[in-house]
Amino acid sequence: QLDPENTGFIGVETFASLVHSHELPLDPAKLDMLVALAQGNDEGQVCYQELVDLISSKRSSSFKRAIANGQRALPRDVLLDETGLGIYKRFVRYVAYEILPCEMDRRWYFYQHRTCPPPIFMAAVTLTQIIVFLCYGARLNKWVLQTYHPEYMKSPLVYHPGHRARAWRFLTYMFMHVGLEQLGFNALLQLMIGVPLEMVHGILRISFLYLAGVLAGSLTVSITDMRAPLVGGSGGVYALCSAHLANVVMNWAGMRCPYKLLRMVLALVCMSSEVGRAVWLRFSPPLPASGPQPSFMAHLAGAIVGISMGLTILRSYEESLQDQCGWWVLLLSYGTFLLFAVFWNIFAYDLLGAQIPPPP
């Protein structure tokens, strides 16, 4: 009735009276953003599709413009000056300053954040890894260098080059760990970095990034280190960490997390130490060389996935990925790598006569 010509637009005053007369239960902050968005276009009208995108918090070009044009609709005070916040809202504010480089984005995230759905992916992965580790530790009575126990390598979750046909192992190896130190390192980083990232960017983006790092890690090992088995979620962890660290470096001036330089140095030292430890286990094992040697290439593959694909995901908080040309280029590159790795695992081992250790 208000748009008889079916143009998809109505005047701001008409829309405001409609909301008032029908007492529509809409978020006042988003309505203010919509009005600011309408006042920023040439016609000064409300667009139906922009209304739908904004109310649903859809990451789109209209969402991005609503953020820019609606700056004045949000409280102008810096979030750090907010008082009287509960424990959870203070945590949300902390997450906003940890992850987002722009004060405008931080305020928008803070005011539109909802507790549902919770960041369950990283928590579920970490909990599963801990349970699996405890089960095998109690069963084998071994809590370090578990890969040297013959029964451990018989697990259907471990990636072993002799079991390449069992495709699920290219992912499920992330639930197995060499020992308590590797599990502790991965679990700590997953919770400290993965959970805040999931809170801001959502379960779909972060789960895709994590699993892409895990899969890239196992496939890279199958290509570059053909004799090595593989355990641990380091590929996914390094994808998350490298993406976050790269995002911090790219937006250094805007990041407001405290002691960011010191934390950056400590993170790089810890990650480098973990890679160095993996290299040592691979080439200078403390036990006889007849034991299986875990590979370190998964760490490097995860880091490459994080810096390339992950950086694009984390920099596009206000816009959907499918609207970005760079995202499709990266996705095509990753798909090409997967296809090459599949053919490599099918044909290269026989053609090259690779001497792989017998499967347990």
Short mmCIF file of C-alpha atoms in Angstrom, two decimals:
data_model
loop_
_atom_site.label_atom_id
_atom_site.label_comp_id
_atom_site.label_asym_id
_atom_site.label_seq_id
_atom_site.Cartn_x
_atom_site.Cartn_y
_atom_site.Cartn_z
CA GLN A 1 0.00 0.00 0.00
CA LEU A 2 2.80 2.41 0.81
CA ASP A 3 4.71 1.48 -2.37
CA PRO A 4 2.02 1.17 -5.07
CA GLU A 5 4.55 1.35 -7.90
CA ASN A 6 6.61 -1.49 -6.38
CA THR A 7 9.87 0.50 -6.45
CA GLY A 8 11.23 -1.00 -3.24
CA PHE A 9 11.54 2.44 -1.63
CA ILE A 10 9.41 4.52 0.73
CA GLY A 11 10.05 7.86 2.41
CA VAL A 12 11.74 8.05 5.79
CA GLU A 13 8.78 9.87 7.36
CA THR A 14 6.36 7.25 6.04
CA PHE A 15 8.49 4.44 7.39
CA ALA A 16 8.86 6.12 10.79
CA SER A 17 5.08 6.60 11.10
CA LEU A 18 4.55 2.97 10.08
CA VAL A 19 6.87 1.73 12.82
CA HIS A 20 5.25 4.02 15.39
CA SER A 21 1.63 3.24 14.50
CA HIS A 22 2.11 -0.53 14.47
CA GLU A 23 4.54 -0.61 17.43
CA LEU A 24 6.87 -2.95 15.57
CA PRO A 25 9.36 -4.72 17.91
CA LEU A 26 12.48 -3.64 16.02
CA ASP A 27 15.92 -2.89 17.46
CA PRO A 28 16.05 0.91 17.99
CA ALA A 29 19.78 1.02 17.26
CA LYS A 30 19.28 -0.67 13.89
CA LEU A 31 16.36 1.62 13.07
CA ASP A 32 18.58 4.62 13.75
CA MET A 33 21.20 3.12 11.46
CA LEU A 34 18.60 2.58 8.75
CA VAL A 35 17.41 6.19 8.96
CA ALA A 36 21.01 7.39 8.81
CA LEU A 37 21.56 5.16 5.78
CA ALA A 38 18.46 6.57 4.06
CA GLN A 39 19.54 10.13 4.77
CA GLY A 40 22.87 9.37 3.14
CA ASN A 41 21.45 8.41 -0.27
CA ASP A 42 20.26 10.77 -2.97
CA GLU A 43 16.55 9.98 -2.63
CA GLY A 44 16.41 10.10 1.14
CA GLN A 45 14.27 6.96 1.13
CA VAL A 46 14.26 3.64 2.95
CA CYS A 47 15.09 0.63 0.76
CA TYR A 48 13.26 -2.59 1.57
CA GLN A 49 16.27 -4.84 0.87
CA GLU A 50 18.51 -2.64 3.01
CA LEU A 51 15.95 -2.92 5.79
CA VAL A 52 16.00 -6.72 5.55
CA ASP A 53 19.82 -6.89 5.42
CA LEU A 54 20.30 -4.53 8.34
CA ILE A 55 17.68 -6.06 10.64
CA SER A 56 19.10 -9.54 9.99
CA SER A 57 22.70 -8.25 10.44
CA LYS A 58 23.55 -9.68 7.03
CA ARG A 59 27.09 -8.86 5.96
CA SER A 60 26.50 -6.97 2.74
CA SER A 61 27.34 -3.70 1.03
CA SER A 62 24.26 -2.09 2.59
CA PHE A 63 25.38 -3.36 5.99
CA LYS A 64 28.78 -1.78 5.42
CA ARG A 65 27.29 1.54 4.31
CA ALA A 66 24.91 1.50 7.27
CA ILE A 67 27.93 1.23 9.55
CA ALA A 68 29.60 4.19 7.85
CA ASN A 69 26.53 6.43 7.52
CA GLY A 70 25.12 5.49 10.89
CA GLN A 71 28.20 6.40 12.87
CA ARG A 72 26.34 9.21 14.57
CA ALA A 73 23.55 6.81 15.55
CA LEU A 74 25.87 4.92 17.85
CA PRO A 75 27.09 6.33 21.16
CA ARG A 76 30.10 8.54 20.51
CA ASP A 77 31.92 7.57 23.69
CA VAL A 78 34.79 5.11 23.40
CA LEU A 79 33.80 1.66 24.62
CA LEU A 80 36.55 1.71 27.21
CA ASP A 81 34.71 4.58 28.91
CA GLU A 82 31.53 2.54 29.37
CA THR A 83 30.68 2.02 33.04
CA GLY A 84 28.30 -0.26 34.91
CA LEU A 85 28.85 -3.23 32.61
CA GLY A 86 28.33 -6.79 33.78
CA ILE A 87 31.01 -9.45 33.62
CA TYR A 88 29.85 -10.84 30.28
CA LYS A 89 29.53 -7.43 28.61
CA ARG A 90 33.02 -6.55 29.80
CA PHE A 91 34.23 -9.77 28.21
CA VAL A 92 32.45 -8.86 24.94
CA ARG A 93 34.15 -5.46 25.05
CA TYR A 94 37.50 -7.18 25.61
CA VAL A 95 36.86 -9.43 22.60
CA ALA A 96 35.95 -6.42 20.46
CA TYR A 97 39.26 -4.72 21.24
CA GLU A 98 41.21 -7.95 20.78
CA ILE A 99 39.86 -8.75 17.32
CA LEU A 100 38.59 -5.60 15.58
CA PRO A 101 40.87 -2.73 14.49
CA CYS A 102 38.23 0.00 14.06
CA GLU A 103 36.41 1.75 16.90
CA MET A 104 33.26 2.00 14.80
CA ASP A 105 33.25 -1.76 14.17
CA ARG A 106 33.98 -2.43 17.81
CA ARG A 107 31.00 -0.37 18.94
CA TRP A 108 28.72 -1.94 16.36
CA TYR A 109 29.79 -5.44 17.40
CA PHE A 110 29.38 -4.58 21.09
CA TYR A 111 25.84 -3.26 20.73
CA GLN A 112 24.52 -5.90 18.34
CA HIS A 113 26.23 -8.94 19.92
CA ARG A 114 23.94 -11.76 21.01
CA THR A 115 24.78 -14.74 23.21
CA CYS A 116 23.09 -17.15 20.80
CA PRO A 117 24.63 -18.99 19.10
CA PRO A 118 27.56 -19.35 21.52
CA PRO A 119 31.11 -20.05 20.26
CA ILE A 120 30.69 -23.80 20.45
CA PHE A 121 32.98 -24.99 17.65
CA MET A 122 36.36 -24.26 19.22
CA ALA A 123 35.13 -25.36 22.64
CA ALA A 124 33.77 -28.64 21.23
CA VAL A 125 36.99 -29.38 19.30
CA THR A 126 39.17 -28.66 22.32
CA LEU A 127 36.99 -30.74 24.65
CA THR A 128 37.03 -33.67 22.20
CA GLN A 129 40.82 -33.49 21.90
CA ILE A 130 41.20 -33.54 25.69
CA ILE A 131 38.83 -36.50 26.10
CA VAL A 132 40.57 -38.52 23.36
CA PHE A 133 43.98 -37.75 24.87
CA LEU A 134 42.88 -38.78 28.36
CA CYS A 135 41.38 -42.02 27.05
CA TYR A 136 44.55 -43.03 25.22
CA GLY A 137 46.78 -41.81 28.05
CA ALA A 138 44.95 -43.92 30.61
CA ARG A 139 44.76 -46.92 28.29
CA LEU A 140 48.45 -46.87 27.34
CA ASN A 141 49.74 -45.39 30.62
CA LYS A 142 51.84 -42.98 28.54
CA TRP A 143 51.47 -39.18 28.55
CA VAL A 144 54.43 -38.04 26.43
CA LEU A 145 55.63 -39.15 23.00
CA GLN A 146 52.62 -41.39 22.63
CA THR A 147 53.37 -42.00 18.95
CA TYR A 148 56.19 -44.35 20.01
CA HIS A 149 53.66 -46.72 21.55
CA PRO A 150 52.68 -49.37 18.95
CA GLU A 151 49.06 -49.48 20.09
CA TYR A 152 48.70 -45.72 19.73
CA MET A 153 49.50 -45.81 16.02
CA LYS A 154 46.77 -48.42 15.47
CA SER A 155 44.14 -45.78 16.22
CA PRO A 156 41.68 -45.22 13.34
CA LEU A 157 42.12 -41.46 13.88
CA VAL A 158 45.87 -41.17 13.18
CA TYR A 159 47.04 -40.19 9.70
CA HIS A 160 49.51 -42.75 8.38
CA PRO A 161 50.82 -42.82 4.77
CA GLY A 162 49.99 -46.50 4.60
CA HIS A 163 46.32 -45.74 5.28
CA ARG A 164 45.84 -42.93 2.75
CA ALA A 165 42.77 -44.64 1.30
CA ARG A 166 40.96 -44.05 4.58
CA ALA A 167 40.20 -40.45 3.74
CA TRP A 168 38.74 -39.49 7.10
CA ARG A 169 42.22 -39.74 8.64
CA PHE A 170 43.24 -36.55 6.79
CA LEU A 171 40.95 -34.69 9.23
CA THR A 172 40.59 -36.88 12.31
CA TYR A 173 44.31 -36.78 13.12
CA MET A 174 43.59 -33.39 14.70
CA PHE A 175 42.06 -35.19 17.71
CA MET A 176 45.30 -37.11 18.48
CA HIS A 177 48.39 -35.57 20.09
CA VAL A 178 52.00 -36.60 20.67
CA GLY A 179 51.85 -35.78 24.36
CA LEU A 180 50.60 -33.52 27.08
CA GLU A 181 52.79 -30.59 26.00
CA GLN A 182 51.44 -30.54 22.43
CA LEU A 183 47.85 -30.84 23.62
CA GLY A 184 48.31 -28.08 26.18
CA PHE A 185 49.83 -25.71 23.64
CA ASN A 186 47.11 -26.31 21.06
CA ALA A 187 44.24 -26.18 23.56
CA LEU A 188 45.51 -22.94 25.07
CA LEU A 189 45.78 -21.18 21.71
CA GLN A 190 42.44 -22.53 20.50
CA LEU A 191 40.66 -21.13 23.55
CA MET A 192 42.57 -17.85 23.80
CA ILE A 193 42.47 -16.96 20.10
CA GLY A 194 39.90 -19.25 18.50
CA VAL A 195 36.99 -18.49 20.85
CA PRO A 196 37.21 -14.66 20.48
CA LEU A 197 37.57 -15.04 16.71
CA GLU A 198 34.49 -17.27 16.62
CA MET A 199 32.51 -14.79 18.75
CA VAL A 200 33.20 -11.98 16.26
CA HIS A 201 33.27 -13.75 12.90
CA GLY A 202 30.86 -16.61 13.54
CA ILE A 203 31.09 -20.38 13.62
CA LEU A 204 30.99 -20.89 9.83
CA ARG A 205 33.98 -18.72 9.02
CA ILE A 206 36.19 -19.88 11.87
CA SER A 207 35.32 -23.58 11.51
CA PHE A 208 36.06 -23.36 7.78
CA LEU A 209 39.40 -21.66 8.46
CA TYR A 210 40.38 -24.19 11.14
CA LEU A 211 39.41 -27.26 9.10
CA ALA A 212 41.07 -25.81 6.00
CA GLY A 213 44.31 -25.54 7.97
CA VAL A 214 43.94 -29.10 9.29
CA LEU A 215 43.28 -30.54 5.83
CA ALA A 216 46.06 -28.51 4.23
CA GLY A 217 48.44 -29.78 6.91
CA SER A 218 47.83 -33.47 6.28
CA LEU A 219 47.82 -33.11 2.50
CA THR A 220 51.06 -31.11 2.56
CA VAL A 221 52.70 -33.81 4.68
CA SER A 222 51.50 -36.47 2.22
CA ILE A 223 53.25 -34.55 -0.58
CA THR A 224 56.45 -33.27 1.03
CA ASP A 225 57.12 -35.81 3.79
CA MET A 226 55.76 -39.03 2.35
CA ARG A 227 57.06 -41.37 5.08
CA ALA A 228 55.72 -39.43 8.06
CA PRO A 229 52.55 -40.11 10.04
CA LEU A 230 50.75 -37.15 11.55
CA VAL A 231 48.93 -36.30 14.77
CA GLY A 232 47.81 -33.07 16.43
CA GLY A 233 45.65 -30.08 15.52
CA SER A 234 48.58 -27.79 14.81
CA GLY A 235 47.51 -27.14 11.21
CA GLY A 236 44.23 -25.60 12.33
CA VAL A 237 45.79 -23.81 15.30
CA TYR A 238 48.46 -22.20 13.15
CA ALA A 239 45.84 -21.16 10.61
CA LEU A 240 43.94 -19.27 13.32
CA CYS A 241 47.05 -17.79 14.95
CA SER A 242 48.76 -16.68 11.76
CA ALA A 243 45.54 -15.12 10.45
CA HIS A 244 45.02 -13.20 13.68
CA LEU A 245 48.64 -12.08 13.92
CA ALA A 246 48.67 -10.99 10.28
CA ASN A 247 45.45 -9.05 10.85
CA VAL A 248 47.02 -7.30 13.84
CA VAL A 249 50.11 -6.37 11.83
CA MET A 250 48.04 -5.11 8.86
CA ASN A 251 45.96 -2.93 11.20
CA TRP A 252 48.64 -2.12 13.76
CA ALA A 253 47.67 1.51 14.30
CA GLY A 254 44.00 0.69 14.90
CA MET A 255 44.46 -2.26 17.25
CA ARG A 256 43.92 -1.26 20.87
CA CYS A 257 44.75 -4.54 22.66
CA PRO A 258 47.13 -3.86 25.57
CA TYR A 259 50.83 -4.73 25.27
CA LYS A 260 50.30 -5.75 21.66
CA LEU A 261 54.01 -5.67 20.77
CA LEU A 262 55.00 -7.84 23.72
CA ARG A 263 52.17 -10.25 23.04
CA MET A 264 53.11 -10.43 19.37
CA VAL A 265 56.71 -11.28 20.24
CA LEU A 266 55.65 -13.92 22.78
CA ALA A 267 53.24 -15.51 20.30
CA LEU A 268 55.91 -15.68 17.61
CA VAL A 269 58.42 -17.16 20.05
CA CYS A 270 55.95 -19.82 21.21
CA MET A 271 54.92 -20.73 17.67
CA SER A 272 58.54 -20.87 16.50
CA SER A 273 59.45 -23.04 19.49
CA GLU A 274 56.64 -25.45 18.66
CA VAL A 275 57.83 -25.70 15.05
CA GLY A 276 61.40 -26.19 16.24
CA ARG A 277 60.27 -28.96 18.57
CA ALA A 278 58.44 -30.66 15.70
CA VAL A 279 61.57 -30.43 13.51
CA TRP A 280 63.64 -31.94 16.33
CA LEU A 281 61.21 -34.82 16.77
CA ARG A 282 61.30 -35.42 13.02
CA PHE A 283 65.06 -35.50 12.46
CA SER A 284 66.67 -36.11 15.87
CA PRO A 285 64.33 -38.40 17.79
CA PRO A 286 65.33 -39.23 21.36
CA LEU A 287 64.14 -42.79 20.77
CA PRO A 288 65.29 -45.25 18.09
CA ALA A 289 64.76 -44.08 14.54
CA SER A 290 62.60 -47.12 13.87
CA GLY A 291 59.74 -45.34 15.62
CA PRO A 292 57.35 -43.16 13.62
CA GLN A 293 58.47 -39.55 13.24
CA PRO A 294 55.78 -36.86 13.29
CA SER A 295 56.09 -34.23 10.59
CA PHE A 296 56.43 -30.46 11.05
CA MET A 297 55.07 -29.51 7.62
CA ALA A 298 51.51 -29.31 8.96
CA HIS A 299 52.50 -26.28 11.04
CA LEU A 300 53.84 -24.44 8.00
CA ALA A 301 50.87 -25.38 5.83
CA GLY A 302 48.44 -24.11 8.48
CA ALA A 303 50.34 -20.83 8.75
CA ILE A 304 50.19 -20.33 4.97
CA VAL A 305 46.43 -20.99 4.96
CA GLY A 306 45.98 -18.49 7.79
CA ILE A 307 48.03 -15.71 6.20
CA SER A 308 46.31 -16.07 2.83
CA MET A 309 42.74 -17.25 3.23
CA GLY A 310 42.38 -16.41 6.91
CA LEU A 311 43.46 -12.81 6.51
CA THR A 312 40.70 -12.27 3.96
CA ILE A 313 38.13 -13.79 6.33
CA LEU A 314 39.16 -11.66 9.30
CA ARG A 315 39.36 -8.40 7.37
CA SER A 316 35.80 -8.70 6.06
CA TYR A 317 33.81 -8.42 9.29
CA GLU A 318 31.29 -6.02 7.75
CA GLU A 319 30.91 -7.65 4.34
CA SER A 320 29.96 -11.08 3.04
CA LEU A 321 32.79 -13.13 1.58
CA GLN A 322 30.97 -13.94 -1.65
CA ASP A 323 30.99 -10.25 -2.57
CA GLN A 324 34.79 -10.16 -2.68
CA CYS A 325 36.77 -11.11 -5.77
CA GLY A 326 39.86 -11.92 -3.71
CA TRP A 327 37.95 -14.52 -1.72
CA TRP A 328 37.02 -16.45 -4.86
CA VAL A 329 40.62 -16.34 -6.09
CA LEU A 330 41.84 -17.80 -2.80
CA LEU A 331 39.08 -20.40 -2.77
CA LEU A 332 39.97 -21.45 -6.32
CA SER A 333 43.65 -21.69 -5.37
CA TYR A 334 42.84 -23.82 -2.34
CA GLY A 335 40.56 -26.06 -4.43
CA THR A 336 43.33 -26.49 -7.00
CA PHE A 337 45.74 -27.52 -4.25
CA LEU A 338 43.23 -30.06 -2.91
CA LEU A 339 42.73 -31.54 -6.36
CA PHE A 340 46.49 -31.81 -6.93
CA ALA A 341 46.96 -33.43 -3.51
CA VAL A 342 44.25 -36.00 -4.21
CA PHE A 343 45.87 -37.07 -7.48
CA TRP A 344 49.28 -37.10 -5.79
CA ASN A 345 48.06 -39.49 -3.11
CA ILE A 346 46.44 -41.75 -5.69
CA PHE A 347 49.31 -42.01 -8.19
CA ALA A 348 52.60 -40.49 -6.95
CA TYR A 349 53.44 -43.01 -4.22
CA ASP A 350 53.47 -45.90 -6.68
CA LEU A 351 55.13 -43.95 -9.49
CA LEU A 352 57.94 -42.70 -7.25
CA GLY A 353 58.32 -46.02 -5.46
CA ALA A 354 58.11 -44.36 -2.08
CA GLN A 355 59.34 -46.60 0.74
CA ILE A 356 56.74 -45.86 3.37
CA PRO A 357 56.79 -47.58 6.77
CA PRO A 358 54.36 -50.51 7.06
CA PRO A 359 51.00 -49.44 8.50
CA PRO A 360 50.34 -50.61 12.06
#
